[in-house]
PDB file of C-alpha atoms in Angstrom:
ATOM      1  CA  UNK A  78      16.353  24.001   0.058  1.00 96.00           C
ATOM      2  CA  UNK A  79      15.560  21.492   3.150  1.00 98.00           C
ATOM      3  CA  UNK A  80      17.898  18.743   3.391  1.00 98.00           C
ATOM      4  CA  UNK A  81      16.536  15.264   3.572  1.00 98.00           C
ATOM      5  CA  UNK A  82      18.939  12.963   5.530  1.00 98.00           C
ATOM      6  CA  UNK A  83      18.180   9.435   5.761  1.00 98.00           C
ATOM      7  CA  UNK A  84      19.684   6.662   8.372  1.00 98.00           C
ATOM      8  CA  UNK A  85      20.927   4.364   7.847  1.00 98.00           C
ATOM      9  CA  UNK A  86      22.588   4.296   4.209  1.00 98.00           C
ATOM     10  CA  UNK A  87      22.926   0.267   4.614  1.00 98.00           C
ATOM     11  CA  UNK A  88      20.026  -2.016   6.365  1.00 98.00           C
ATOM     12  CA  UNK A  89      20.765  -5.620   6.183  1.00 98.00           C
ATOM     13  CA  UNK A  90      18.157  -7.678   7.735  1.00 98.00           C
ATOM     14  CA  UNK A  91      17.143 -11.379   7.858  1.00 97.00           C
ATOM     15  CA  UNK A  92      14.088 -12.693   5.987  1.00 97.00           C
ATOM     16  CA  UNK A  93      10.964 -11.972   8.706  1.00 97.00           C
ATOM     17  CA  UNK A  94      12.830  -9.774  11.040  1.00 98.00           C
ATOM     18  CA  UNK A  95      11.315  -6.199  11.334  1.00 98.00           C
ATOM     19  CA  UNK A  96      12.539  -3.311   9.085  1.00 98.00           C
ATOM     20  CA  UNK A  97      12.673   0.504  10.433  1.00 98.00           C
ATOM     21  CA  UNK A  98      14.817   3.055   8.628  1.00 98.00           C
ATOM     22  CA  UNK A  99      14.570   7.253   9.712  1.00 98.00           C
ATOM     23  CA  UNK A 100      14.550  10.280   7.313  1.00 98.00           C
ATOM     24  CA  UNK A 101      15.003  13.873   9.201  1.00 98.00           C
ATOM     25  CA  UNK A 102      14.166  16.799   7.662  1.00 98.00           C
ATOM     26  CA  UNK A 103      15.980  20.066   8.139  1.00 98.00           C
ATOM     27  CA  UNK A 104      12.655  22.199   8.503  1.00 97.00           C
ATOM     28  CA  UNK A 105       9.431  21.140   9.499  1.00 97.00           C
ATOM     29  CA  UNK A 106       7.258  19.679   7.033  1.00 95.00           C
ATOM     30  CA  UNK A 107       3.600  20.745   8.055  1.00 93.00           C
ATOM     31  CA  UNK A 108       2.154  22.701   5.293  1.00 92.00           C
ATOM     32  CA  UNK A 109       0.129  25.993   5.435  1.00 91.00           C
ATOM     33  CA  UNK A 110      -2.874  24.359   4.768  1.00 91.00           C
ATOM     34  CA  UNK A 111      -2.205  21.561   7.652  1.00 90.00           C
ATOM     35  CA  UNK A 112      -1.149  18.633   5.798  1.00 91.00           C
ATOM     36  CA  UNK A 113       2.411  16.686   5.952  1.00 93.00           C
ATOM     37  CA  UNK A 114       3.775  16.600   2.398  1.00 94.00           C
ATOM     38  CA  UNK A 115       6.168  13.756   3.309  1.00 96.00           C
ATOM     39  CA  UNK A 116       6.061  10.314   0.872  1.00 97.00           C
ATOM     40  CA  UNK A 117       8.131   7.219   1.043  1.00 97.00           C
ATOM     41  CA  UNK A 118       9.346   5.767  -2.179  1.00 98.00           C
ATOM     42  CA  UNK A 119      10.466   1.921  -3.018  1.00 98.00           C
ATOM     43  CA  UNK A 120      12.696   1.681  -5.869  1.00 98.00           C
ATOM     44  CA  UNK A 121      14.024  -2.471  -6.505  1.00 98.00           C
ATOM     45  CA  UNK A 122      16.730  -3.065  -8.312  1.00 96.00           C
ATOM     46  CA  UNK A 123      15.996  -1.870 -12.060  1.00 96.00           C
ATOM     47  CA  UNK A 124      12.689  -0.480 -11.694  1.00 97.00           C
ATOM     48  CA  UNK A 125      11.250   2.874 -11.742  1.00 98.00           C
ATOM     49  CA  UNK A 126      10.840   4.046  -7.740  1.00 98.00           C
ATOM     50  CA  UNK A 127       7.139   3.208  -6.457  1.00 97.00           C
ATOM     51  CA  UNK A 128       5.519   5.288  -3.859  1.00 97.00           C
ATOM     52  CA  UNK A 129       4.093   3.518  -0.944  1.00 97.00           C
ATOM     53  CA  UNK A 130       3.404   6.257   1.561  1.00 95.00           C
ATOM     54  CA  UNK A 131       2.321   9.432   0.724  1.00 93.00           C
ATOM     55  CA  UNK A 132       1.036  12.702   3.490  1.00 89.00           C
ATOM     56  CA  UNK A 133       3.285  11.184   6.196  1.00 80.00           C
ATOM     57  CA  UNK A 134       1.356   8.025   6.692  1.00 88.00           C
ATOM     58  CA  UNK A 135      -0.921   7.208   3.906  1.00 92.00           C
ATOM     59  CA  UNK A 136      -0.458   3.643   2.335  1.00 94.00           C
ATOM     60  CA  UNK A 137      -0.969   3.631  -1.390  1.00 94.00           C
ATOM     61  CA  UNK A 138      -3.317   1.105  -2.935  1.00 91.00           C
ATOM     62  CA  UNK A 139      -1.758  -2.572  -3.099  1.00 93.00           C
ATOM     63  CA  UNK A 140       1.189  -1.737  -0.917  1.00 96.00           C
ATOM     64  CA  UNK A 141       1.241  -4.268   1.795  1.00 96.00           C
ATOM     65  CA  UNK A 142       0.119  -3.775   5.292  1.00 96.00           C
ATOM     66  CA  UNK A 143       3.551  -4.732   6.517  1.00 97.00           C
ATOM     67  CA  UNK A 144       4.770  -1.179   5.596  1.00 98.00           C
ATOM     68  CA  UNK A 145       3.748   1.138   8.235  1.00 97.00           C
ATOM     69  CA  UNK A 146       4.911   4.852   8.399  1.00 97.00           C
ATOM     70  CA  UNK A 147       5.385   7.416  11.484  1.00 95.00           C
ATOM     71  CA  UNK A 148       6.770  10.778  12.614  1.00 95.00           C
ATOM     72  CA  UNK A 149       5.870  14.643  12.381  1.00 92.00           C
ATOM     73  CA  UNK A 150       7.311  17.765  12.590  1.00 92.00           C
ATOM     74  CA  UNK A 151      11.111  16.801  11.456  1.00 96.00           C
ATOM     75  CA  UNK A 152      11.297  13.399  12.092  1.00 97.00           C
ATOM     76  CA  UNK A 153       9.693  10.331   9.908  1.00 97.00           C
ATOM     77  CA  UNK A 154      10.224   6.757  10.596  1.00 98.00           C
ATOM     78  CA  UNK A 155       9.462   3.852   7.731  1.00 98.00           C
ATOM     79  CA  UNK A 156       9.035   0.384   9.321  1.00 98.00           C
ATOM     80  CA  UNK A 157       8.419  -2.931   7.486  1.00 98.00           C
ATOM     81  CA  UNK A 158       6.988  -5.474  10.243  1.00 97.00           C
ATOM     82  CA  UNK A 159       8.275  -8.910   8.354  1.00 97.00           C
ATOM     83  CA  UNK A 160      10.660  -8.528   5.681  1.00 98.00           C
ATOM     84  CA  UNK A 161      10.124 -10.571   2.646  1.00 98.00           C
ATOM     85  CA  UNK A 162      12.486 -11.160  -0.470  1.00 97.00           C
ATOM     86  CA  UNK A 163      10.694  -8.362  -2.951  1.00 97.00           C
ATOM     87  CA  UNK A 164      11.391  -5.915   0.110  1.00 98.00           C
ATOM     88  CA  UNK A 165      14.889  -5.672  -1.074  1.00 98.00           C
ATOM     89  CA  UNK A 166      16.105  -2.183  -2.937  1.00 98.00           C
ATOM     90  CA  UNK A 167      16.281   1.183  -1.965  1.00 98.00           C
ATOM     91  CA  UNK A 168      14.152   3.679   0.193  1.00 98.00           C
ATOM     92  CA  UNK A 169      13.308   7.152  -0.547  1.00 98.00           C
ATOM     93  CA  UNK A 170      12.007   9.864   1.599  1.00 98.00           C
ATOM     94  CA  UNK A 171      10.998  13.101  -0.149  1.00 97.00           C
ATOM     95  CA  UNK A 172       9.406  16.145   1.142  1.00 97.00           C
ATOM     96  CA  UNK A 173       6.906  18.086  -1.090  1.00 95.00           C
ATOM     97  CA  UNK A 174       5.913  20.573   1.360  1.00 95.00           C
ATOM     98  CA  UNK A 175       8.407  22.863   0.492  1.00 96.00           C
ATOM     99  CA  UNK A 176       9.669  23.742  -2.968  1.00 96.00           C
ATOM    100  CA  UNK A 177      11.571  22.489  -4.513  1.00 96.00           C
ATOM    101  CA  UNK A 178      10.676  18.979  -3.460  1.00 97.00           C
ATOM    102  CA  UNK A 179      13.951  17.355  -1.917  1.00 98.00           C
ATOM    103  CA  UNK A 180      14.777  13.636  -1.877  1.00 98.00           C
ATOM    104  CA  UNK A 181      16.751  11.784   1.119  1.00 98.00           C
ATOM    105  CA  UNK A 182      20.049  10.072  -0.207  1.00 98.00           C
ATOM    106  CA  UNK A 183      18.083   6.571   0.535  1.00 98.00           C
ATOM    107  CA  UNK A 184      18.333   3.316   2.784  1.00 98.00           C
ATOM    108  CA  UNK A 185      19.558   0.195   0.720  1.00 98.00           C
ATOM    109  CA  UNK A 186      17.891  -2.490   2.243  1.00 98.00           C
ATOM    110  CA  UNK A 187      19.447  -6.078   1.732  1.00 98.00           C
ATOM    111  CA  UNK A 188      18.771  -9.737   2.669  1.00 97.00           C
ATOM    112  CA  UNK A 189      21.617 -10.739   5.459  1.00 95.00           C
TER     113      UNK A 189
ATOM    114  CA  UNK B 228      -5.508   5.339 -12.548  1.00 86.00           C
ATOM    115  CA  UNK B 229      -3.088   7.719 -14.211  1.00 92.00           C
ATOM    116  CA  UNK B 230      -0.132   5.506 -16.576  1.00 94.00           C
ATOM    117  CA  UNK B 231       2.893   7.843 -17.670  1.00 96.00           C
ATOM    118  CA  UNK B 232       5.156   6.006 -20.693  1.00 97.00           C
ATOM    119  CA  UNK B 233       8.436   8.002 -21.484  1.00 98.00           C
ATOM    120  CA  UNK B 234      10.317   8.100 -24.703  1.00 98.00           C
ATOM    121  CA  UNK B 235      13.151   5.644 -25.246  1.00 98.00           C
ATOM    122  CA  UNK B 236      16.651   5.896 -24.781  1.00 98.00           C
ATOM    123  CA  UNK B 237      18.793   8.581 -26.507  1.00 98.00           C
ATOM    124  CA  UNK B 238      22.616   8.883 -27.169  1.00 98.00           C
ATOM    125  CA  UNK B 239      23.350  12.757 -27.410  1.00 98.00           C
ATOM    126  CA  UNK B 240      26.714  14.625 -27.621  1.00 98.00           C
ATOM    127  CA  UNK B 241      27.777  17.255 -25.486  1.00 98.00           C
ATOM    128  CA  UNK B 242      26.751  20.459 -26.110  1.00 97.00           C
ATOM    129  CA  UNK B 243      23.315  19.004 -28.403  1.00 98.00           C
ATOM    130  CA  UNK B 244      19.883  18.826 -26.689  1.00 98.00           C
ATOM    131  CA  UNK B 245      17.448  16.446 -25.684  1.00 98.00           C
ATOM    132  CA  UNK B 246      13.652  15.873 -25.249  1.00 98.00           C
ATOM    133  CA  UNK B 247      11.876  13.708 -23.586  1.00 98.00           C
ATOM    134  CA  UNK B 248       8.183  12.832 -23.636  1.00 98.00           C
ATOM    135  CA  UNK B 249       5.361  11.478 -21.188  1.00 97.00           C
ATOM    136  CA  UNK B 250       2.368  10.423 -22.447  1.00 96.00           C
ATOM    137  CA  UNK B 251      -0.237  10.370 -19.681  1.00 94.00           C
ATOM    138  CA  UNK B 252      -3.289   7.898 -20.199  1.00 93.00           C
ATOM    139  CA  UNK B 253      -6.038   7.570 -17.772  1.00 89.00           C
ATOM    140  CA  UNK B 254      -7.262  10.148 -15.107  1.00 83.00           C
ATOM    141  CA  UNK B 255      -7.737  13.560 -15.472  1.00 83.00           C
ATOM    142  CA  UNK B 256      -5.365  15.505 -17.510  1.00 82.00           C
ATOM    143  CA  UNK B 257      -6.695  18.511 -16.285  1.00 78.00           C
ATOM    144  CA  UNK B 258      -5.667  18.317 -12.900  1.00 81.00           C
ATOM    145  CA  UNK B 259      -2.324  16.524 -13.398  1.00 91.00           C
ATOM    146  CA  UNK B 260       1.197  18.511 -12.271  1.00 94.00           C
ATOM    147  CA  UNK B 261       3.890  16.461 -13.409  1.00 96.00           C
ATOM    148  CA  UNK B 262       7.295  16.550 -11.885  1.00 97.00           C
ATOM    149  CA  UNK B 263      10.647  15.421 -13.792  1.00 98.00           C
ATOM    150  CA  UNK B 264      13.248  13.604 -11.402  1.00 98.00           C
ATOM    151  CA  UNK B 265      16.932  12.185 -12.752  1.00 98.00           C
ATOM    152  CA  UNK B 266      18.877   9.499 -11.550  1.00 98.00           C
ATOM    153  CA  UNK B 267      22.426   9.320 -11.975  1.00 98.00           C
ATOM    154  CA  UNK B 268      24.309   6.055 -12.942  1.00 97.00           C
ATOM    155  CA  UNK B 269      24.983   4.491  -9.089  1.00 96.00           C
ATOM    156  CA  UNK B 270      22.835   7.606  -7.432  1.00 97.00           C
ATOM    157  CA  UNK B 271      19.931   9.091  -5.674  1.00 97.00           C
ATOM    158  CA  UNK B 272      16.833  10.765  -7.290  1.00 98.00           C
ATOM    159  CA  UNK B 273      16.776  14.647  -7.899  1.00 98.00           C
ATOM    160  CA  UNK B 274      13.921  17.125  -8.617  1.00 97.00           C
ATOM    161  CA  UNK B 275      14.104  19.113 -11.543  1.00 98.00           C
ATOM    162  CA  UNK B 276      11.065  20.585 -12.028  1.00 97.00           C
ATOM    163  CA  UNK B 277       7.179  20.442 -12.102  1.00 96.00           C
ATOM    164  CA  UNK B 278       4.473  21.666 -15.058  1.00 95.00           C
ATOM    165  CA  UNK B 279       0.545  22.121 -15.004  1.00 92.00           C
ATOM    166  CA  UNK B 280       0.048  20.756 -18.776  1.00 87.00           C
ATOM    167  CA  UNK B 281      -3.121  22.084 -18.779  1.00 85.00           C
ATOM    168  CA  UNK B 282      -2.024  25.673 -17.295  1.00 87.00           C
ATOM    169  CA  UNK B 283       1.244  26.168 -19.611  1.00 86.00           C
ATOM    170  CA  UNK B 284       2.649  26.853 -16.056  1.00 92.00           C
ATOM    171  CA  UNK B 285       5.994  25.634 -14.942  1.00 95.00           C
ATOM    172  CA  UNK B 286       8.615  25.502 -12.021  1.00 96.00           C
ATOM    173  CA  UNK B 287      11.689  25.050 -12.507  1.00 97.00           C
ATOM    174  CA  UNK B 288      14.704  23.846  -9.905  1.00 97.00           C
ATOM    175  CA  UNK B 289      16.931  26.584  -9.653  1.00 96.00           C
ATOM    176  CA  UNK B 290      19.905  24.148 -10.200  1.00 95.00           C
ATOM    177  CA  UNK B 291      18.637  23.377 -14.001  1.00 95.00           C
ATOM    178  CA  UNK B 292      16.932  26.873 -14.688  1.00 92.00           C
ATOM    179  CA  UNK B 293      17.833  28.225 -18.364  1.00 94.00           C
ATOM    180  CA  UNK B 294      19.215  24.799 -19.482  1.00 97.00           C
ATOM    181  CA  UNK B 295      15.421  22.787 -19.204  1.00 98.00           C
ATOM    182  CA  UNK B 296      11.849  23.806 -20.563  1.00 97.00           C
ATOM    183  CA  UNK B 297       9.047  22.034 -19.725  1.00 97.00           C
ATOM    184  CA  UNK B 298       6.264  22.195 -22.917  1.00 94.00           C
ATOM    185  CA  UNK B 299       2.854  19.833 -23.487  1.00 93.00           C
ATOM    186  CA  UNK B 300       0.747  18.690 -26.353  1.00 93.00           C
ATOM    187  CA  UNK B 301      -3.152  18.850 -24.473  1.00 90.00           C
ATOM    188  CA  UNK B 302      -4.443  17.003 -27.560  1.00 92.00           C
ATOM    189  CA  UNK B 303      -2.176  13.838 -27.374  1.00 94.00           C
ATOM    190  CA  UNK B 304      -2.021  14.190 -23.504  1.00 93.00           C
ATOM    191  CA  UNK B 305       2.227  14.236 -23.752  1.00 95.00           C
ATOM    192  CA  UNK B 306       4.197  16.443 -21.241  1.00 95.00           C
ATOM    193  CA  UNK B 307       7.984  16.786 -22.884  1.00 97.00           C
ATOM    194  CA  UNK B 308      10.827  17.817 -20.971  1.00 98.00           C
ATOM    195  CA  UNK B 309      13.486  19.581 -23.281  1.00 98.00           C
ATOM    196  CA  UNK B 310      17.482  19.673 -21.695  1.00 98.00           C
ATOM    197  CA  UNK B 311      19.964  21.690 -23.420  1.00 98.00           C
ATOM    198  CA  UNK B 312      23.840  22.367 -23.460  1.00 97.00           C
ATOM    199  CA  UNK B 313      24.412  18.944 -22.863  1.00 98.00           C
ATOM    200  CA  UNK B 314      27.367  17.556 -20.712  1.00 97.00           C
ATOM    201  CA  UNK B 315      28.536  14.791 -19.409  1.00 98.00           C
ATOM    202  CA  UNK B 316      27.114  15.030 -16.412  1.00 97.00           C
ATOM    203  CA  UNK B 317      23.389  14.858 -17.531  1.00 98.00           C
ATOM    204  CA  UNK B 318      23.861  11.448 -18.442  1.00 98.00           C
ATOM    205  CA  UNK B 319      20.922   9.846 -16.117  1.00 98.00           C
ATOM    206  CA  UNK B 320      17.696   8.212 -16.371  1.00 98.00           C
ATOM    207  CA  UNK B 321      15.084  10.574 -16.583  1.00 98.00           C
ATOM    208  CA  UNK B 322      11.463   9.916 -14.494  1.00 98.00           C
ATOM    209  CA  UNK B 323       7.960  11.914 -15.225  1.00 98.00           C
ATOM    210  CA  UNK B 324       5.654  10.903 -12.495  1.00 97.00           C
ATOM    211  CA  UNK B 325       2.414  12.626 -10.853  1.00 94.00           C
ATOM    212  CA  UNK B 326       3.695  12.871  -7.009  1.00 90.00           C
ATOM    213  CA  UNK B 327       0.063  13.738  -6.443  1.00 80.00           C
ATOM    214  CA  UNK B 328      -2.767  11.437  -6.562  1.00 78.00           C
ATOM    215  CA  UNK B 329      -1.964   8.099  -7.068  1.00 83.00           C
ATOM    216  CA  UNK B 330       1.607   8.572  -7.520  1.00 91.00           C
ATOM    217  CA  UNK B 331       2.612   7.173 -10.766  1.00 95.00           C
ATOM    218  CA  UNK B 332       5.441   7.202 -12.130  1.00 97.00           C
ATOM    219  CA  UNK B 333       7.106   6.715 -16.195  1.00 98.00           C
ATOM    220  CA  UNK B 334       9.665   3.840 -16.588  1.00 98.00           C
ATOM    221  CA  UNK B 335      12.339   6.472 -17.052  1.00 98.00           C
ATOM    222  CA  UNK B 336      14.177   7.357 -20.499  1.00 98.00           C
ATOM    223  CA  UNK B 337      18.081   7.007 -19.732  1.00 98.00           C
ATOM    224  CA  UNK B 338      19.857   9.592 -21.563  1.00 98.00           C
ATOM    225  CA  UNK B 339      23.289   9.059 -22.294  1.00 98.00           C
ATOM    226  CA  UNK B 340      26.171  11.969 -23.145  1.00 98.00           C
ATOM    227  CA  UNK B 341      28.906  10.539 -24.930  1.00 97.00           C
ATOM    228  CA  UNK B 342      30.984  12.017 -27.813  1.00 96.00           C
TER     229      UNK B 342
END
């Protein structure tokens, strides 16, 4: 199964400094059919996780332009340019290029 | 825009089963592949499996194969997600979602093992 490992497992940050958090993959993550199966998943504290990037770099509809995603091959980046309060919970890479579709461990982001 | 609502909460004891349901509402059932993730107490978020409702087709994580079966009702729109020989261990909140398309996700059915 490909590994997803995430860095790093704890991201404190002040209110309005930039966020940027990495997820490596053990194989590479281009498809067959020339797409990047590689999403980025929000889950706050309590909730159900909410996906906010999806085919390496996509945005999903109503997820603010602050979140901006990167990478290819084996390496993926998630940035937030301005964190705000709601920003705070924990980040989830997943690959679903490969099956079985693999989750990183996450990045629990908190208010400093 | 597809909306997935799970089952509520179950206490089961080891050894019984379980199953869960999703009931899908809006979008296209036709094209939908759910996938069933768990979340232990304190932990990250696992796959255990997708299903094509409308193909009777499964896969199933090789970790949970023989102990889960994925099933659907095409008339109520429900995908169910049955776990058996219950332990300890499967205590967890269980997630449908549709990693496809827009992404939705259920608001998980936590299923606790406890004698």
């Amino acid at each position: 199964d490909v590994v997803m490992t995430q860095s790093p497992i704890s991201l404190p940050v002040t209110l309005g400094q930039p966020a940027s958090m990495s997820c490596r993959s053990s194989e590479r993550l281009v498809h067959s059919d020339g797409n990047t199966f590689l999403s980025w998943f929000q889950q706050r504290p309590g909730q159900s996780p909410r996906r906010l990037i999806s085919r390496d770099s996509n945005r999903d509809s109503g997820v603010p332009d602050r979140f901006n995603a990167s990478g290819s091959g084996t390496d993926f980046t998630l940035k937030i340019s301005r964190v705000e309060a709601e920003d705070v919970g924990v980040y989830y890479c997943m690959q679903g290029t490969h099956w079985p579709y693999t989750f990183g461990q996450g990045t629990k982001l908190e208010i400093k | 825009q597809v909306q997935l609502v799970q089952s509520g909460a179950e206490v089961k004891k080891p050894g019984s089963s379980v199953k869960v349901s999703c009931k899908v509402s809006g979008g296209s059932f036709s094209s939908l592949t759910i996938t069933w993730v768990r979340q232990a107490p304190g932990q990250g978020l696992e796959c255990m499996g997708r299903s094509v409702p409308i193909l009777d087709a499964s896969n199933y994580v090789r970790k949970f194969q023989g102990r889960i079966t994925f099933s659907a009702d095409k008339s109520t729109r429900t995908a169910f997600m049955e776990v058996t020989s219950l332990t300890y261990e499967d205590t967890a909140v269980y997630y449908c979602a549709s990693l496809g398309g827009d992404g939705a996700w259920g608001q998980g059915t936590l299923v606790t093992v406890s004698a």
